[in-house]
Coordinates of C-alpha atoms in Angstrom, one line a residue:
M1 CA -13.9 7.3 10.3
T2 CA -14.5 8.2 13.9
L3 CA -12.9 6.0 16.5
M4 CA -16.0 5.5 18.2
S5 CA -18.1 4.6 14.8
H6 CA -20.5 1.8 15.3
R7 CA -20.8 1.8 11.3
I8 CA -17.9 -0.5 10.6
F9 CA -14.9 -0.4 13.5
R10 CA -15.2 0.9 16.5
C11 CA -11.1 1.4 18.3
H12 CA -10.7 3.1 22.1
Q13 CA -7.5 2.8 24.2
L14 CA -7.6 -0.7 26.3
P15 CA -5.9 -2.1 28.5
R16 CA -3.1 -3.8 27.8
L17 CA -3.0 -7.6 28.2
N18 CA -0.9 -9.6 30.9
V19 CA 0.5 -12.1 27.6
R20 CA 3.1 -13.9 29.9
A21 CA 0.4 -14.0 32.8
V22 CA -2.5 -15.4 31.2
H23 CA -0.1 -17.9 29.2
G24 CA 1.7 -19.0 33.1
R25 CA -1.7 -20.3 33.8
Y26 CA -3.1 -21.8 30.9
R27 CA -1.4 -24.9 29.1
V28 CA -0.7 -24.1 26.1
H29 CA 1.7 -27.2 24.5
R30 CA 0.0 -30.6 25.7
H31 CA 1.3 -32.7 22.5
A32 CA 1.2 -35.7 25.1
V33 CA -2.7 -34.8 25.8
W34 CA -3.4 -34.3 22.1
I35 CA -2.3 -37.4 21.1
C36 CA -4.2 -39.5 23.3
W37 CA -7.4 -37.0 22.5
L38 CA -6.5 -37.6 18.6
L39 CA -7.8 -41.5 19.5
V40 CA -11.5 -40.8 20.5
T41 CA -13.2 -43.2 18.0
V42 CA -14.4 -40.6 15.6
G43 CA -18.5 -38.6 14.7
T44 CA -19.3 -40.6 18.7
I45 CA -20.9 -39.4 20.9
V46 CA -19.4 -38.8 23.9
G47 CA -22.1 -39.0 26.5
A48 CA -19.9 -38.8 30.2
A49 CA -17.9 -36.3 31.6
S50 CA -14.9 -36.3 33.5
P51 CA -14.1 -36.2 37.1
G52 CA -15.4 -33.0 38.4
H53 CA -17.7 -31.9 35.7
A54 CA -21.1 -32.4 35.0
W55 CA -22.5 -33.2 32.2
N56 CA -26.4 -34.0 31.9
P57 CA -26.2 -37.3 28.9
T58 CA -30.4 -36.3 28.5
V59 CA -28.5 -33.8 26.3
G60 CA -26.9 -35.4 24.3
E61 CA -29.5 -36.8 22.9
R62 CA -31.2 -33.2 22.5
L63 CA -28.0 -32.2 20.6
S64 CA -28.3 -34.4 18.5
G65 CA -31.5 -34.1 17.1
L66 CA -30.2 -30.9 15.9
I67 CA -27.6 -32.2 14.2
G68 CA -27.6 -32.5 10.4
E69 CA -25.3 -35.2 8.3
K70 CA -23.3 -31.5 7.1
D71 CA -23.4 -30.1 11.0
S72 CA -20.4 -30.5 13.6
V73 CA -20.6 -29.7 17.4
A74 CA -18.2 -30.5 20.1
V75 CA -17.7 -29.4 23.3
M76 CA -14.4 -30.2 25.8
D77 CA -13.4 -29.6 29.1
D78 CA -10.4 -28.3 30.2
R79 CA -8.8 -31.4 30.7
D80 CA -9.0 -31.7 27.6
Q81 CA -11.9 -34.7 27.5
L82 CA -14.0 -34.5 25.0
L83 CA -18.4 -34.7 26.3
Y84 CA -19.8 -34.1 23.5
A85 CA -18.8 -35.0 19.8
K86 CA -20.4 -35.4 16.5
H87 CA -19.0 -34.7 12.6
I88 CA -15.9 -33.9 14.5
D89 CA -14.0 -34.8 11.6
Q90 CA -15.8 -33.8 8.9
S91 CA -14.2 -30.8 6.5
R92 CA -16.8 -27.7 7.4
I93 CA -17.2 -24.5 6.1
P94 CA -16.5 -22.5 9.5
A95 CA -17.7 -18.4 7.8
S96 CA -15.8 -16.1 10.4
T97 CA -15.0 -18.2 13.0
L98 CA -11.7 -18.6 11.3
K99 CA -10.8 -15.3 12.4
L100 CA -9.6 -16.6 15.6
L101 CA -7.3 -18.9 13.7
T102 CA -6.1 -15.9 11.8
S103 CA -5.7 -13.8 15.0
L104 CA -3.3 -16.3 16.7
V105 CA -1.1 -16.9 13.6
A106 CA -0.9 -12.8 13.5
I107 CA 0.2 -12.5 17.4
H108 CA 2.3 -15.7 16.7
T109 CA 4.1 -13.7 13.7
L110 CA 3.8 -10.0 14.6
G111 CA 3.6 -10.2 18.4
P112 CA 0.8 -9.1 20.9
E113 CA 2.3 -5.5 20.7
Y114 CA 3.2 -5.1 17.2
R115 CA 1.9 -2.0 16.1
F116 CA 1.3 -1.1 12.4
R117 CA 4.2 1.2 10.7
T118 CA 3.7 4.3 7.9
D119 CA 7.2 6.0 6.9
F120 CA 6.9 9.3 5.4
Y121 CA 10.2 10.3 3.8
G122 CA 11.8 12.9 2.0
G123 CA 12.4 12.7 -1.7
G124 CA 14.0 15.3 -3.8
D125 CA 12.5 18.3 -4.5
H126 CA 10.5 18.8 -1.4
A127 CA 8.6 15.2 -2.5
L128 CA 6.9 13.8 0.1
K129 CA 7.1 9.8 -0.2
V130 CA 4.0 7.7 2.0
K131 CA 5.1 4.1 2.2
G132 CA 2.5 1.4 4.4
Y133 CA 2.0 -1.7 5.5
G134 CA -0.4 -3.0 5.9
D135 CA -1.7 -0.8 9.0
P136 CA -5.6 -1.6 8.7
L137 CA -6.5 1.3 11.4
L138 CA -5.1 4.3 9.2
I139 CA -8.1 5.5 9.9
S140 CA -8.7 10.3 9.7
E141 CA -8.0 10.8 13.7
V142 CA -4.9 8.9 12.9
L143 CA -3.4 10.9 9.7
S144 CA -4.7 13.9 11.5
E145 CA -2.0 13.3 13.9
I146 CA 0.3 12.5 11.5
A147 CA 0.3 15.5 10.1
G148 CA 0.6 17.7 12.9
Q149 CA 3.6 15.3 13.2
L150 CA 5.0 16.7 9.5
A151 CA 3.6 19.7 10.0
D152 CA 6.4 20.4 12.8
R153 CA 9.2 18.7 10.9
L154 CA 8.9 20.0 7.6
S155 CA 9.3 23.7 6.5
E156 CA 8.4 24.0 2.9
P157 CA 5.3 23.3 1.3
V158 CA 5.6 20.0 0.0
A159 CA 5.8 19.7 -3.6
D160 CA 4.6 16.0 -5.2
L161 CA 2.8 13.5 -2.1
I162 CA 4.7 10.0 -3.7
L163 CA 2.5 6.9 -2.4
D164 CA 4.8 3.6 -1.8
D165 CA 2.0 0.7 -1.3
S166 CA 4.8 -1.7 -2.6
Y167 CA 4.4 -3.6 0.2
F168 CA 1.4 -5.6 -0.4
Q169 CA 1.2 -7.5 -4.2
K170 CA -1.8 -5.6 -6.0
P171 CA -4.5 -5.9 -6.6
L172 CA -5.1 -8.6 -4.0
I173 CA -8.0 -10.6 -4.9
I174 CA -9.8 -11.8 -2.3
P175 CA -12.3 -15.0 -2.8
G176 CA -15.8 -14.4 -1.5
V177 CA -15.1 -10.8 -1.9
N178 CA -17.4 -9.2 -4.6
D179 CA -17.9 -5.6 -6.1
S180 CA -20.9 -4.6 -3.8
L181 CA -21.2 -1.2 -1.4
N182 CA -20.8 -3.6 1.7
P183 CA -17.9 -2.6 4.1
Y184 CA -17.3 -6.7 4.3
D185 CA -16.4 -6.3 0.7
A186 CA -13.8 -3.6 1.0
P187 CA -10.8 -4.4 -1.1
S188 CA -6.9 -5.1 1.3
G189 CA -3.5 -2.9 0.4
A190 CA -0.6 -2.1 2.0
L191 CA -1.2 1.6 2.0
C192 CA -5.1 2.3 2.8
A193 CA -8.0 4.7 4.5
N194 CA -10.7 4.6 6.6
F195 CA -11.2 0.8 5.4
N196 CA -11.3 1.5 2.0
T197 CA -14.9 2.6 2.8
V198 CA -16.6 6.7 2.3
Y199 CA -19.7 7.1 4.2
Y200 CA -21.5 10.6 2.8
Q201 CA -24.8 12.1 2.5
R202 CA -26.7 15.0 0.9
Q203 CA -27.5 18.3 2.4
N204 CA -29.4 20.9 0.9
G205 CA -29.0 19.3 -2.5
V206 CA -25.1 18.9 -2.0
Y207 CA -22.8 15.6 -1.5
V208 CA -21.4 15.9 2.0
S209 CA -19.4 13.5 4.3
A210 CA -21.6 11.8 7.1
E211 CA -18.8 12.3 9.4
P212 CA -17.3 14.6 10.5
Q213 CA -13.9 14.3 10.8
T214 CA -13.9 13.6 7.1
P215 CA -14.0 15.3 4.4
L216 CA -15.1 14.1 0.6
L217 CA -12.5 14.0 -1.5
P218 CA -12.1 14.7 -5.4
V219 CA -11.2 10.9 -6.4
V220 CA -14.8 9.7 -4.4
M221 CA -17.0 11.6 -5.8
D222 CA -18.0 10.7 -9.0
R223 CA -18.6 7.5 -7.8
I224 CA -20.9 8.8 -5.5
H225 CA -22.8 11.0 -7.5
R226 CA -23.3 7.8 -10.0
T227 CA -25.0 6.4 -7.2
G228 CA -28.2 8.7 -7.7
L229 CA -28.7 7.9 -3.3
D230 CA -29.2 10.7 -1.1
H231 CA -27.2 8.8 1.3
G232 CA -25.2 5.8 1.6
R233 CA -21.3 4.3 0.9
I234 CA -18.7 3.4 -1.4
V235 CA -16.2 0.4 -1.0
L236 CA -12.8 1.6 -3.3
S237 CA -11.5 -0.2 -5.0
H238 CA -8.3 -0.7 -6.9
N239 CA -9.0 0.3 -10.0
K240 CA -7.3 3.4 -11.6
Q241 CA -5.3 3.3 -8.0
E242 CA -8.8 4.6 -6.4
L243 CA -8.4 3.5 -2.6
L244 CA -3.7 4.9 -3.0
L245 CA -5.5 7.6 -4.2
Y246 CA -8.1 8.5 -1.1
A247 CA -5.2 7.9 1.2
G248 CA -3.1 10.6 0.0
Q249 CA -5.7 12.4 -0.8
L250 CA -7.2 12.3 2.7
L251 CA -3.5 12.7 3.9
A252 CA -2.8 16.0 1.7
Y253 CA -6.1 17.7 3.1
F254 CA -5.1 17.0 6.9
L255 CA -1.9 18.4 5.7
S256 CA -3.7 21.6 4.5
E257 CA -5.5 21.9 8.0
K258 CA -1.9 21.9 10.0
D259 CA -0.6 24.7 7.0
L260 CA 1.5 22.4 5.2
P261 CA 0.1 22.3 1.3
V262 CA 0.5 20.1 -1.3
Q263 CA 1.3 22.2 -4.2
G264 CA 2.4 19.2 -6.6
D265 CA 0.6 15.7 -7.6
I266 CA -0.5 13.2 -5.8
R267 CA 0.5 10.0 -7.7
P268 CA 2.0 6.6 -7.2
G269 CA 5.6 5.8 -6.0
R270 CA 8.5 3.7 -4.6
V271 CA 10.8 5.2 -1.6
D272 CA 14.4 4.2 -2.5
P273 CA 15.1 4.3 1.3
A274 CA 19.5 4.4 -0.2
T275 CA 18.2 8.5 -1.4
D276 CA 15.5 9.7 0.1
R277 CA 15.6 10.9 4.4
L278 CA 13.6 9.3 6.7
I279 CA 11.4 12.4 8.4
L280 CA 8.6 10.2 10.7
A281 CA 8.6 6.4 11.2
H282 CA 4.8 6.7 12.1
R283 CA 3.9 3.3 14.7
S284 CA 0.1 3.0 14.9
P285 CA -1.3 3.7 17.9
F286 CA -2.9 0.6 18.9
T287 CA -1.5 -2.9 19.7
L288 CA -2.3 -6.1 17.9
V289 CA -4.5 -7.4 20.5
Q290 CA -6.5 -4.1 20.7
V291 CA -6.7 -4.8 16.3
I292 CA -7.7 -7.9 17.1
E293 CA -10.3 -7.2 19.7
K294 CA -12.4 -5.0 17.6
M295 CA -12.0 -7.1 14.7
L296 CA -12.9 -9.7 16.7
E297 CA -16.3 -7.5 18.0
F298 CA -17.3 -6.6 14.6
S299 CA -16.1 -9.1 12.3
N300 CA -14.4 -7.5 9.7
N301 CA -13.2 -8.7 7.3
Y302 CA -10.5 -6.5 5.8
V303 CA -8.9 -6.2 9.2
A304 CA -8.3 -9.7 9.5
N305 CA -6.9 -10.3 5.6
Q306 CA -4.6 -7.0 6.1
L307 CA -3.5 -8.9 9.4
L308 CA -3.3 -12.6 7.8
I309 CA -1.4 -10.8 5.0
A310 CA 0.9 -8.8 6.7
A311 CA 2.0 -11.4 8.8
G312 CA 2.5 -13.3 5.5
A313 CA 4.7 -10.6 4.7
R314 CA 6.8 -10.7 7.9
A315 CA 7.1 -14.9 8.0
Y316 CA 8.7 -14.5 3.9
G317 CA 9.8 -11.9 3.1
P318 CA 7.7 -9.0 1.0
P319 CA 5.9 -8.4 -0.7
G320 CA 2.9 -9.6 1.3
T321 CA 0.5 -11.6 -0.9
L322 CA -2.8 -13.6 -0.5
D323 CA -1.1 -16.8 -0.8
K324 CA 2.0 -16.2 1.8
G325 CA -0.6 -15.4 4.6
V326 CA -2.7 -18.7 3.5
R327 CA 0.8 -20.7 3.7
L328 CA 1.3 -19.4 7.1
L329 CA -2.3 -20.4 8.0
K330 CA -1.6 -24.0 6.9
D331 CA 2.0 -23.7 8.3
Y332 CA 0.9 -22.9 11.3
L333 CA -1.6 -25.7 11.7
E334 CA 0.8 -28.2 11.2
Q335 CA 3.9 -27.0 12.9
Q336 CA 2.0 -25.6 16.2
M337 CA -0.7 -28.0 16.2
G338 CA 0.0 -30.8 13.9
M339 CA -2.9 -30.9 12.4
Q340 CA -3.3 -31.2 8.6
G341 CA -6.1 -30.8 5.9
A342 CA -7.9 -27.9 6.6
V343 CA -8.5 -26.0 3.5
F344 CA -8.0 -22.4 3.7
E345 CA -8.4 -19.5 0.7
E346 CA -8.4 -16.5 2.8
G347 CA -8.1 -14.6 6.3
S348 CA -12.0 -14.1 7.4
G349 CA -13.9 -16.8 6.5
I350 CA -16.3 -14.6 4.0
S351 CA -14.8 -18.0 1.0
R352 CA -16.8 -21.1 0.9
K353 CA -14.0 -23.0 0.2
N354 CA -12.2 -22.3 3.5
R355 CA -12.8 -26.1 5.5
L356 CA -11.7 -27.2 9.0
T357 CA -13.1 -29.7 11.3
A358 CA -14.2 -29.0 14.5
R359 CA -11.6 -30.8 15.8
V360 CA -9.0 -28.4 14.6
M361 CA -11.4 -25.6 15.5
L362 CA -10.7 -27.1 19.5
L363 CA -7.6 -26.9 19.0
I364 CA -7.9 -23.3 18.0
L365 CA -9.5 -22.6 20.8
D366 CA -6.9 -24.2 22.8
R367 CA -4.5 -21.9 21.5
F368 CA -7.2 -18.8 22.1
T369 CA -7.3 -19.2 25.5
P370 CA -5.3 -16.7 27.1
Y371 CA -7.3 -14.3 24.6
R372 CA -11.1 -15.3 24.7
H373 CA -12.1 -12.0 26.8
L374 CA -11.0 -10.7 23.4
L375 CA -14.6 -12.2 22.4
Q376 CA -17.9 -11.2 22.0
Q377 CA -19.5 -12.5 25.9
D378 CA -23.0 -13.7 26.6
G379 CA -23.1 -14.1 30.3
P380 CA -20.3 -17.1 31.2
V381 CA -19.9 -17.6 27.5
W382 CA -17.8 -15.8 25.1
F383 CA -17.6 -16.4 21.0
K384 CA -17.8 -15.7 18.1
T385 CA -20.0 -15.8 15.5
G386 CA -19.9 -17.1 11.6
T387 CA -22.9 -16.5 8.9
L388 CA -22.9 -17.0 5.4
H389 CA -25.9 -17.4 3.0
G390 CA -27.2 -21.2 4.9
I391 CA -24.4 -21.6 7.0
R392 CA -24.0 -20.6 10.7
T393 CA -21.2 -21.8 13.1
R394 CA -20.1 -20.6 15.9
A395 CA -17.1 -21.1 18.8
G396 CA -15.8 -20.3 22.1
Y397 CA -16.2 -20.9 25.7
I398 CA -18.6 -21.5 29.0
E399 CA -17.2 -20.3 32.2
G400 CA -18.0 -22.7 35.3
G401 CA -17.8 -22.5 38.2
G402 CA -14.1 -22.3 39.7
D403 CA -11.2 -21.8 36.6
D404 CA -13.6 -24.3 34.7
V405 CA -13.6 -23.2 30.9
Y406 CA -15.1 -25.2 28.2
R407 CA -14.4 -25.4 24.9
F408 CA -17.7 -25.4 22.2
V409 CA -17.1 -25.4 18.5
V410 CA -20.4 -25.7 16.7
L411 CA -20.4 -25.9 12.7
L412 CA -24.1 -25.6 11.0
N413 CA -23.9 -26.3 7.5
S414 CA -27.2 -27.6 6.8
N415 CA -29.0 -24.5 7.4
R416 CA -31.4 -26.6 10.1
H417 CA -30.8 -24.8 13.1
S418 CA -29.6 -22.0 14.8
A419 CA -26.2 -21.7 16.4
A420 CA -26.9 -19.9 19.4
R421 CA -30.0 -22.6 20.1
I422 CA -27.1 -25.0 20.3
V423 CA -25.0 -22.9 22.2
S424 CA -27.8 -22.6 24.5
I425 CA -28.6 -26.9 25.2
I426 CA -24.8 -26.7 25.5
Q427 CA -24.3 -24.7 28.0
K428 CA -27.4 -26.1 29.9
G429 CA -26.0 -29.8 30.0
L430 CA -23.2 -27.9 32.0
E431 CA -25.1 -26.3 34.6
E432 CA -27.9 -29.3 34.9
E433 CA -26.2 -32.2 37.6

């Protein structure tokens, strides 16, 4: 999985975000203002802008003609004044805009500079043991670097390669994830590689990898042959330890490339810190904020739930479970934002059972303001989209003149219009005098 691949998830080194500086600029805790705001009459249309902010009231009329009973739209300025609101307290399916909350929870729990760890131990009889902690970016290039570091530390060939994925409960069943060949249906796990997805193609009658830095491994060949396709992808599963063995076989391949072959079995097992010797405590080359930026850019469901489950394990103790991650989402909303009533099934937005209101999303956007430049940009608009069958959502920011930053939420659950069209109208309403 190349760092520059656009197929699923492209990563590169990014300038570090000065989190302290941005938090100093924006008001993260504004309890008194929010309490007053919650007293605003629900479901009404606000047509007047706050002092100093232009808002064309005729735009509200245009929006109202496009918003159905199953839709919610809200616009708020940076003084926490609603410029427009329709159905903002009705629960809607957020789709992938839920990733904004998942990102906030991960940052709050793990820290913006957090780097995922993967530990390597020496066991008895020259065994090499690997313990994963949910790193979503354990990709081929990273594993190749790890193999080089291990080769520098180990003087003899590896006997058995033992894989410990006990930090996450398994199997992890994510509501909304199906058994398909689509990358957004990739399963979660504590020790995974290349997003649990394998790309292949046929050349001269022989299957080869579609990515030069990643070999085709024995654990996936049977499934590739069964597809009968000349090119495509397969998504690994928990069946027969497939995703775990894939990670192990991939590491073994790169170890052999470094003249450190695995001579025994590649199998599941457990690390015993009391008797096993720590050889390498690997830390991801990517900070959490860097992971989140690319997760949002490509709307990667696998990465979102990896972050949520890892954060849940940090907050409530291992093993990481989906229930702990969902609990963390709810606790964050209630304890950090003073909001209740949202329904969460997972952290990516792929489940149609997720529910929240536009009012809650405005609060999420308020907290996410320091990180808004991690989002997709279209001129002065920074936003996250969401799409499911019959669902179109969009949430983000419109930067006005000076330091003005407007927040908008568009949750369309009626499949009548496009979220992009609604945002375009909102933008014009802010620009027109």
